Amino acid sequence: MEDYHKPDQQTLQALKDTANRLRISSIKATTAAGSGHPTSCCSAAEIMSVLFFHTMRYKVQDPRNASNDRFVLSKGHAAPILYSVWAEAGFLQEAELLNLRKIDSVLEGHPVPRQAFTDVATGSLGQGLGAACGMAYTGKFFDRASYRVYCLLGDGELSEGSVWEAMAFAGFYKLDNLVAIFDVNRLGQSDPAPLQHHVEIYQKRCEAFGWHAIIVDGHSVEELCKAFGQAKHQPTAIIAKTFKGKGISGVEDKESWHGKPLPKNMAEQVIQEIDDKIQNKKKLSPALPEEDAPVVNIRNIKMPSPPTYKVGEKWATRKAYGVALAKLGHANDRVIALDGDTKNSTFSELFKKEHPSRYIECYIAEQNMVSIAVGCATRDRTVAFASTFATFFTRAFDQIRMAAISESNINLCGSHCGVSIGEDGPSQMGLEDLCMFRAVPSATVFYPSDAVATEKAVEIAANTKGICFIRTSRPENPVIYNNNEDFHIGQAKVVLKSKDDQVTVIGAGVTLHEALAAAEQLRKEKIFIRVIDPFTIKPLDKKTILENARATKGRIITVEDHYHEGGIGEAVCAAVVGEPGITVNRLAVSHVPRSGKSAELLKMFGIDKDAIVQAVKVAASKSRNAE
């Protein structure tokens, strides 16, 4: 960035006038809506004016242009001022601002990507900076382009640990194309923020995290212009001392006004007072970007060759994931991998070994890792795969939930699922992950049962919109599919079948192999079962399950290395509910487990081959008795 040149008086006045127009628009919109956060908007008016009409470079009529500077409003409740900016710039009609929060308007209460100028949904506080870090990392290391990333945070959300995970990430990777602006307006929702106006403490914290930190008067357009013009070889934090409700007489810096629109009469009077300060109605135009972001194509990514496994060979699906991802990396140079310091357990290290420049180590900060993935995937710049133990994604559930609201296309792989991991004990066992990901509206949940299925899941996930979750296991199990086996989302596989089958058993991962072992044992006693591998738990192949259940007198047994709640059993029950003559018996982990050997734990929780044998015999005898 060139050295700072002080803007002339005319420009400075135009920026002040713009800030006041943004205040007026935010007040009008929230008063018309009867709800919203005008005071949170007013504290940021000068920041937004200088950012969008002096500092940032972007094409107004092409908000998602790959070369544009990026902006993330982490304090998402200040959405009306973001909308006001885009109306001021000419992308939105001024009249549309008065439809704020209406069911037929795109201008929702918090930013969402239905708006062309919004890359990530915000409003769950503390998440914007992580996404901004992902965008900045992509700009610096993958696109190698000149666009910069700006993120506006409120001081209230600086109590969120996820903010400091992102601060640490940006500091470590020296993301000098990233600027965070702290709108330190002193007041939170129900109380003052803990540090109030002690801006020097924020500065020390930022510096400790490896940032260049500048304290400014957040209502001085000249100080803001100067601060934004400083370029360093590290990320920049602009700590702006502001006042909540700035410009609203009787409300400025007063408590109990958070999230309250001004009553109509009061709004009219305040708007008049602010309007009187505006000297010129002339609008400023933003500078255009340098168009140096490369053209990227992430569609239809195919594995360079089929799988090369042998039936009967033993492979852990977690290792097959690493092999598959490394292979996929050769198909498209926009495939990237992220991990949280578990790469030698999830086997994402195999990707790192072959594609070191496209691997992002996020360290032990899973919430931030998900946000980084979301940021990297914005504007279709990358195909991101993030991995850790399945259980550690539970701490990032809010980030995953917000990723769905952000219409993000990210792929998450959770290894070490269930009690089958053995001796490490319950803190490391993913037993809630299926439940969690099934609850996410845009999620596809893959649960591959062998190495071939895992490789296909990785390839399919790379080409599937929404959140993809791949559940992988620690134990080594035999390969059961041929390398040319075809897999599809929502299509189950009937892996064992005969005309004499009495019960349909549905298992996945380790429990599918337990079911096959149970079938072998039962066959010796002339009891035959049908075994189904669902492949995806969401969507579930209802048609295949029902067809096979009907062929086995309506009897289904589900067996899973997961808690009862929200897992395969409940998914199957939901699929067959209301179907006459169908009964489902669910075998699952019934309470908090403990350390032990894998086989001992499968036995203890009644999800091993012996438990399946027993359940099948009970089901078969019940029907004989009924007959």
PDB file of N, CA, C and O in Angstrom, residues 125 141 154 208 507 543 596:
ATOM      1  N   LEU A 125     -22.192 -13.748  17.705  1.00  0.00           N
ATOM      2  CA  LEU A 125     -21.010 -12.896  17.847  1.00  0.00           C
ATOM      3  C   LEU A 125     -19.718 -13.689  18.026  1.00  0.00           C
ATOM      4  O   LEU A 125     -19.713 -14.801  18.546  1.00  0.00           O
ATOM      5  N   PHE A 141      -2.050 -16.486   0.294  1.00  0.00           N
ATOM      6  CA  PHE A 141      -1.303 -17.702  -0.034  1.00  0.00           C
ATOM      7  C   PHE A 141      -1.844 -18.495  -1.223  1.00  0.00           C
ATOM      8  O   PHE A 141      -1.098 -19.239  -1.859  1.00  0.00           O
ATOM      9  N   GLY A 154     -17.607  -5.590  17.296  1.00  0.00           N
ATOM     10  CA  GLY A 154     -18.051  -4.796  18.434  1.00  0.00           C
ATOM     11  C   GLY A 154     -17.205  -5.126  19.648  1.00  0.00           C
ATOM     12  O   GLY A 154     -16.602  -6.206  19.726  1.00  0.00           O
ATOM     13  N   ALA A 208       0.123  -8.373  21.902  1.00  0.00           N
ATOM     14  CA  ALA A 208       0.575  -9.665  22.435  1.00  0.00           C
ATOM     15  C   ALA A 208       0.255 -10.807  21.466  1.00  0.00           C
ATOM     16  O   ALA A 208       0.939 -11.829  21.459  1.00  0.00           O
ATOM     17  N   GLY A 507     -26.007 -51.444   9.706  1.00  0.00           N
ATOM     18  CA  GLY A 507     -24.846 -50.980  10.466  1.00  0.00           C
ATOM     19  C   GLY A 507     -23.979 -50.117   9.583  1.00  0.00           C
ATOM     20  O   GLY A 507     -24.146 -50.085   8.363  1.00  0.00           O
ATOM     21  N   LYS A 543     -36.112 -45.897   0.636  1.00  0.00           N
ATOM     22  CA  LYS A 543     -36.680 -46.891  -0.295  1.00  0.00           C
ATOM     23  C   LYS A 543     -36.014 -48.258  -0.115  1.00  0.00           C
ATOM     24  O   LYS A 543     -36.686 -49.283   0.046  1.00  0.00           O
ATOM     25  N   GLY A 596     -10.977 -48.982  27.649  1.00  0.00           N
ATOM     26  CA  GLY A 596     -10.939 -50.435  27.514  1.00  0.00           C
ATOM     27  C   GLY A 596     -10.488 -50.770  26.108  1.00  0.00           C
ATOM     28  O   GLY A 596     -10.295 -49.864  25.289  1.00  0.00           O
TER      29      GLY A 596
END
